[in-house]
Amino acid sequence: MTYCVGMKLNRGLLFAADTRTNAGVDNISTFKKLHVWEEPNERVITLLSAGNLAVTQAVISLLSEHMASADNDRATLMTAKTMFQVARLVGSAVREVKQIDGEALATSAESFFVTFILGGQIKGEEPRMFQVYAAGNFIEVSEDTPFLQIGEHKYGKPILDRVTKADMRLGEAAKLALISFDSTLRSNLSVGLPIDMLLYNTDSFSTERQVRIERDDPYFQRLSRGWSDKLREAFADIEEFEV
């Protein structure tokens, strides 16, 4: 399994994904699930992936091949005029892979379960963020709930529901996302470090604020200990239930 988070904030976008994939407790590997395409001063496009690893890799490869193709009639991630058009391209790639591999996967009892968080900015419009489903359809993040999750999301969702605000600074959002990951890591072995994270500032058209959080990262260790301590303090401060 996996866990990915995307946030659309007034100051920009945040993307974070774990890197664990497993086919059992004794067969664990690390794969990058945060994918970035950029054209300086023109566009930044980011895709987070969850689900069947072979399928998600096929979708990523297909999108990249289309960009390398000499077919000028085909829109690509680098030529689409809007992020809505980019979302449609990702959806089309999902359907194309399903048409090729879907029947074989069903025959072998494998699942065609994939989901993506797509976000970025194309010059001339505001940053946008979408969730793309296995059917190739998609939704756009709302102002009421300015975050999206895919994968094993239930353990990290409560803190996001309580704290996420559109006017947060990106540094605050990164802290919040990492607390969400810490909660998930403690409760589900199918999610694991390292965590890849990208903070994108509106109109920067730059991916320089990209980092990988390793197991021995000092900030993440302090955050994990500090969050546990604060939760215990808050619990102790609340009056006990009496009958």
PDB file of N, CA and C in Angstrom, residues 3-9 14-16 145-149 153 155-184 195 197 199 219-220 223-224 227:
ATOM      1  N   TYR A   3       0.820   5.873   1.036  1.00  0.00           N
ATOM      2  CA  TYR A   3       0.077   7.016   1.556  1.00  0.00           C
ATOM      3  C   TYR A   3       0.623   8.271   0.890  1.00  0.00           C
ATOM      4  N   CYS A   4      -0.268   9.055   0.295  1.00  0.00           N
ATOM      5  CA  CYS A   4       0.105  10.299  -0.358  1.00  0.00           C
ATOM      6  C   CYS A   4      -0.852  11.403   0.068  1.00  0.00           C
ATOM      7  N   VAL A   5      -0.325  12.622   0.176  1.00  0.00           N
ATOM      8  CA  VAL A   5      -1.104  13.789   0.569  1.00  0.00           C
ATOM      9  C   VAL A   5      -0.798  14.938  -0.381  1.00  0.00           C
ATOM     10  N   GLY A   6      -1.840  15.649  -0.785  1.00  0.00           N
ATOM     11  CA  GLY A   6      -1.682  16.885  -1.535  1.00  0.00           C
ATOM     12  C   GLY A   6      -2.487  17.983  -0.878  1.00  0.00           C
ATOM     13  N   MET A   7      -1.936  19.181  -0.783  1.00  0.00           N
ATOM     14  CA  MET A   7      -2.644  20.323  -0.209  1.00  0.00           C
ATOM     15  C   MET A   7      -2.590  21.494  -1.181  1.00  0.00           C
ATOM     16  N   LYS A   8      -3.728  22.144  -1.376  1.00  0.00           N
ATOM     17  CA  LYS A   8      -3.797  23.371  -2.180  1.00  0.00           C
ATOM     18  C   LYS A   8      -4.060  24.531  -1.232  1.00  0.00           C
ATOM     19  N   LEU A   9      -3.071  25.389  -1.083  1.00  0.00           N
ATOM     20  CA  LEU A   9      -3.133  26.486  -0.124  1.00  0.00           C
ATOM     21  C   LEU A   9      -3.022  27.821  -0.845  1.00  0.00           C
ATOM     22  N   LEU A  14       1.408  21.666  -1.744  1.00  0.00           N
ATOM     23  CA  LEU A  14       2.277  20.716  -1.055  1.00  0.00           C
ATOM     24  C   LEU A  14       1.954  19.314  -1.552  1.00  0.00           C
ATOM     25  N   PHE A  15       3.006  18.522  -1.784  1.00  0.00           N
ATOM     26  CA  PHE A  15       2.862  17.127  -2.183  1.00  0.00           C
ATOM     27  C   PHE A  15       3.773  16.275  -1.300  1.00  0.00           C
ATOM     28  N   ALA A  16       3.277  15.136  -0.831  1.00  0.00           N
ATOM     29  CA  ALA A  16       4.102  14.237  -0.021  1.00  0.00           C
ATOM     30  C   ALA A  16       3.670  12.800  -0.272  1.00  0.00           C
ATOM     31  N   THR A 145     -12.421  21.792   1.713  1.00  0.00           N
ATOM     32  CA  THR A 145     -11.451  20.779   2.154  1.00  0.00           C
ATOM     33  C   THR A 145     -10.244  20.859   1.229  1.00  0.00           C
ATOM     34  N   PRO A 146      -9.253  21.685   1.588  1.00  0.00           N
ATOM     35  CA  PRO A 146      -8.153  21.972   0.655  1.00  0.00           C
ATOM     36  C   PRO A 146      -7.035  20.932   0.656  1.00  0.00           C
ATOM     37  N   PHE A 147      -7.399  19.660   0.825  1.00  0.00           N
ATOM     38  CA  PHE A 147      -6.381  18.607   0.738  1.00  0.00           C
ATOM     39  C   PHE A 147      -6.988  17.357   0.123  1.00  0.00           C
ATOM     40  N   LEU A 148      -6.103  16.518  -0.424  1.00  0.00           N
ATOM     41  CA  LEU A 148      -6.487  15.235  -0.987  1.00  0.00           C
ATOM     42  C   LEU A 148      -5.566  14.166  -0.425  1.00  0.00           C
ATOM     43  N   GLN A 149      -6.093  12.956  -0.262  1.00  0.00           N
ATOM     44  CA  GLN A 149      -5.307  11.815   0.197  1.00  0.00           C
ATOM     45  C   GLN A 149      -5.607  10.624  -0.689  1.00  0.00           C
ATOM     46  N   HIS A 153      -5.162   6.180   3.898  1.00  0.00           N
ATOM     47  CA  HIS A 153      -5.319   7.548   4.363  1.00  0.00           C
ATOM     48  C   HIS A 153      -6.027   7.691   5.704  1.00  0.00           C
ATOM     49  N   TYR A 155      -5.597   6.785   8.830  1.00  0.00           N
ATOM     50  CA  TYR A 155      -4.894   7.108  10.079  1.00  0.00           C
ATOM     51  C   TYR A 155      -4.416   8.556  10.105  1.00  0.00           C
ATOM     52  N   GLY A 156      -4.091   9.102   8.950  1.00  0.00           N
ATOM     53  CA  GLY A 156      -3.581  10.468   8.903  1.00  0.00           C
ATOM     54  C   GLY A 156      -4.625  11.518   8.628  1.00  0.00           C
ATOM     55  N   LYS A 157      -5.874  11.116   8.415  1.00  0.00           N
ATOM     56  CA  LYS A 157      -6.908  12.066   8.052  1.00  0.00           C
ATOM     57  C   LYS A 157      -7.402  12.933   9.216  1.00  0.00           C
ATOM     58  N   PRO A 158      -7.564  12.382  10.432  1.00  0.00           N
ATOM     59  CA  PRO A 158      -8.132  13.212  11.513  1.00  0.00           C
ATOM     60  C   PRO A 158      -7.367  14.506  11.768  1.00  0.00           C
ATOM     61  N   ILE A 159      -6.050  14.461  11.778  1.00  0.00           N
ATOM     62  CA  ILE A 159      -5.282  15.676  12.042  1.00  0.00           C
ATOM     63  C   ILE A 159      -5.441  16.667  10.897  1.00  0.00           C
ATOM     64  N   LEU A 160      -5.531  16.178   9.669  1.00  0.00           N
ATOM     65  CA  LEU A 160      -5.736  17.067   8.527  1.00  0.00           C
ATOM     66  C   LEU A 160      -7.108  17.727   8.597  1.00  0.00           C
ATOM     67  N   ASP A 161      -8.132  16.956   8.981  1.00  0.00           N
ATOM     68  CA  ASP A 161      -9.487  17.497   9.104  1.00  0.00           C
ATOM     69  C   ASP A 161      -9.547  18.620  10.138  1.00  0.00           C
ATOM     70  N   ARG A 162      -8.821  18.460  11.224  1.00  0.00           N
ATOM     71  CA  ARG A 162      -8.894  19.425  12.319  1.00  0.00           C
ATOM     72  C   ARG A 162      -8.051  20.675  12.094  1.00  0.00           C
ATOM     73  N   VAL A 163      -6.943  20.555  11.379  1.00  0.00           N
ATOM     74  CA  VAL A 163      -5.958  21.637  11.380  1.00  0.00           C
ATOM     75  C   VAL A 163      -5.802  22.344  10.035  1.00  0.00           C
ATOM     76  N   THR A 164      -6.007  21.648   8.916  1.00  0.00           N
ATOM     77  CA  THR A 164      -5.714  22.243   7.608  1.00  0.00           C
ATOM     78  C   THR A 164      -6.527  23.512   7.363  1.00  0.00           C
ATOM     79  N   LYS A 165      -5.831  24.581   6.970  1.00  0.00           N
ATOM     80  CA  LYS A 165      -6.470  25.845   6.593  1.00  0.00           C
ATOM     81  C   LYS A 165      -5.784  26.371   5.339  1.00  0.00           C
ATOM     82  N   ALA A 166      -6.562  26.960   4.452  1.00  0.00           N
ATOM     83  CA  ALA A 166      -6.020  27.422   3.177  1.00  0.00           C
ATOM     84  C   ALA A 166      -4.976  28.519   3.348  1.00  0.00           C
ATOM     85  N   ASP A 167      -5.041  29.277   4.465  1.00  0.00           N
ATOM     86  CA  ASP A 167      -4.104  30.382   4.647  1.00  0.00           C
ATOM     87  C   ASP A 167      -2.832  29.972   5.396  1.00  0.00           C
ATOM     88  N   MET A 168      -2.601  28.673   5.557  1.00  0.00           N
ATOM     89  CA  MET A 168      -1.385  28.201   6.227  1.00  0.00           C
ATOM     90  C   MET A 168      -0.144  28.551   5.402  1.00  0.00           C
ATOM     91  N   ARG A 169       0.965  28.783   6.103  1.00  0.00           N
ATOM     92  CA  ARG A 169       2.250  28.870   5.425  1.00  0.00           C
ATOM     93  C   ARG A 169       2.661  27.469   4.969  1.00  0.00           C
ATOM     94  N   LEU A 170       3.465  27.379   3.944  1.00  0.00           N
ATOM     95  CA  LEU A 170       3.871  26.072   3.433  1.00  0.00           C
ATOM     96  C   LEU A 170       4.698  25.303   4.459  1.00  0.00           C
ATOM     97  N   GLY A 171       5.477  26.018   5.267  1.00  0.00           N
ATOM     98  CA  GLY A 171       6.229  25.349   6.323  1.00  0.00           C
ATOM     99  C   GLY A 171       5.311  24.720   7.357  1.00  0.00           C
ATOM    100  N   GLU A 172       4.222  25.427   7.704  1.00  0.00           N
ATOM    101  CA  GLU A 172       3.216  24.869   8.606  1.00  0.00           C
ATOM    102  C   GLU A 172       2.567  23.636   7.983  1.00  0.00           C
ATOM    103  N   ALA A 173       2.247  23.735   6.697  1.00  0.00           N
ATOM    104  CA  ALA A 173       1.610  22.620   6.004  1.00  0.00           C
ATOM    105  C   ALA A 173       2.527  21.401   5.971  1.00  0.00           C
ATOM    106  N   ALA A 174       3.820  21.635   5.801  1.00  0.00           N
ATOM    107  CA  ALA A 174       4.773  20.527   5.802  1.00  0.00           C
ATOM    108  C   ALA A 174       4.807  19.844   7.165  1.00  0.00           C
ATOM    109  N   LYS A 175       4.808  20.637   8.231  1.00  0.00           N
ATOM    110  CA  LYS A 175       4.747  20.067   9.584  1.00  0.00           C
ATOM    111  C   LYS A 175       3.495  19.226   9.752  1.00  0.00           C
ATOM    112  N   LEU A 176       2.363  19.754   9.300  1.00  0.00           N
ATOM    113  CA  LEU A 176       1.097  19.037   9.423  1.00  0.00           C
ATOM    114  C   LEU A 176       1.116  17.740   8.619  1.00  0.00           C
ATOM    115  N   ALA A 177       1.623  17.797   7.407  1.00  0.00           N
ATOM    116  CA  ALA A 177       1.685  16.593   6.572  1.00  0.00           C
ATOM    117  C   ALA A 177       2.555  15.521   7.214  1.00  0.00           C
ATOM    118  N   LEU A 178       3.671  15.931   7.791  1.00  0.00           N
ATOM    119  CA  LEU A 178       4.565  14.955   8.413  1.00  0.00           C
ATOM    120  C   LEU A 178       3.953  14.354   9.674  1.00  0.00           C
ATOM    121  N   ILE A 179       3.178  15.128  10.433  1.00  0.00           N
ATOM    122  CA  ILE A 179       2.454  14.557  11.573  1.00  0.00           C
ATOM    123  C   ILE A 179       1.440  13.534  11.082  1.00  0.00           C
ATOM    124  N   SER A 180       0.768  13.843   9.983  1.00  0.00           N
ATOM    125  CA  SER A 180      -0.174  12.902   9.381  1.00  0.00           C
ATOM    126  C   SER A 180       0.533  11.612   8.977  1.00  0.00           C
ATOM    127  N   PHE A 181       1.728  11.741   8.412  1.00  0.00           N
ATOM    128  CA  PHE A 181       2.506  10.558   8.045  1.00  0.00           C
ATOM    129  C   PHE A 181       2.956   9.789   9.283  1.00  0.00           C
ATOM    130  N   ASP A 182       3.370  10.504  10.321  1.00  0.00           N
ATOM    131  CA  ASP A 182       3.808   9.836  11.541  1.00  0.00           C
ATOM    132  C   ASP A 182       2.686   8.990  12.129  1.00  0.00           C
ATOM    133  N   SER A 183       1.474   9.522  12.150  1.00  0.00           N
ATOM    134  CA  SER A 183       0.328   8.764  12.648  1.00  0.00           C
ATOM    135  C   SER A 183       0.095   7.513  11.810  1.00  0.00           C
ATOM    136  N   THR A 184       0.261   7.649  10.493  1.00  0.00           N
ATOM    137  CA  THR A 184       0.049   6.508   9.599  1.00  0.00           C
ATOM    138  C   THR A 184       1.142   5.468   9.766  1.00  0.00           C
ATOM    139  N   ILE A 195      10.090   9.549   3.011  1.00  0.00           N
ATOM    140  CA  ILE A 195       8.972  10.335   2.504  1.00  0.00           C
ATOM    141  C   ILE A 195       9.529  11.381   1.542  1.00  0.00           C
ATOM    142  N   MET A 197       8.842  14.860  -0.440  1.00  0.00           N
ATOM    143  CA  MET A 197       7.959  16.011  -0.264  1.00  0.00           C
ATOM    144  C   MET A 197       8.407  17.162  -1.152  1.00  0.00           C
ATOM    145  N   LEU A 199       7.369  21.299  -1.813  1.00  0.00           N
ATOM    146  CA  LEU A 199       6.638  22.516  -1.481  1.00  0.00           C
ATOM    147  C   LEU A 199       6.750  23.442  -2.689  1.00  0.00           C
ATOM    148  N   TYR A 219      14.771  16.351  12.104  1.00  0.00           N
ATOM    149  CA  TYR A 219      13.512  17.084  12.289  1.00  0.00           C
ATOM    150  C   TYR A 219      12.351  16.120  12.454  1.00  0.00           C
ATOM    151  N   PHE A 220      12.282  15.083  11.624  1.00  0.00           N
ATOM    152  CA  PHE A 220      11.167  14.143  11.711  1.00  0.00           C
ATOM    153  C   PHE A 220      11.190  13.391  13.039  1.00  0.00           C
ATOM    154  N   LEU A 223       9.896  15.841  15.626  1.00  0.00           N
ATOM    155  CA  LEU A 223       8.465  16.019  15.425  1.00  0.00           C
ATOM    156  C   LEU A 223       7.687  14.828  15.971  1.00  0.00           C
ATOM    157  N   SER A 224       8.151  13.622  15.702  1.00  0.00           N
ATOM    158  CA  SER A 224       7.456  12.420  16.155  1.00  0.00           C
ATOM    159  C   SER A 224       7.417  12.345  17.679  1.00  0.00           C
ATOM    160  N   TRP A 227       5.176  15.303  19.077  1.00  0.00           N
ATOM    161  CA  TRP A 227       3.746  15.082  18.887  1.00  0.00           C
ATOM    162  C   TRP A 227       3.217  14.077  19.898  1.00  0.00           C
TER     163      TRP A 227
END
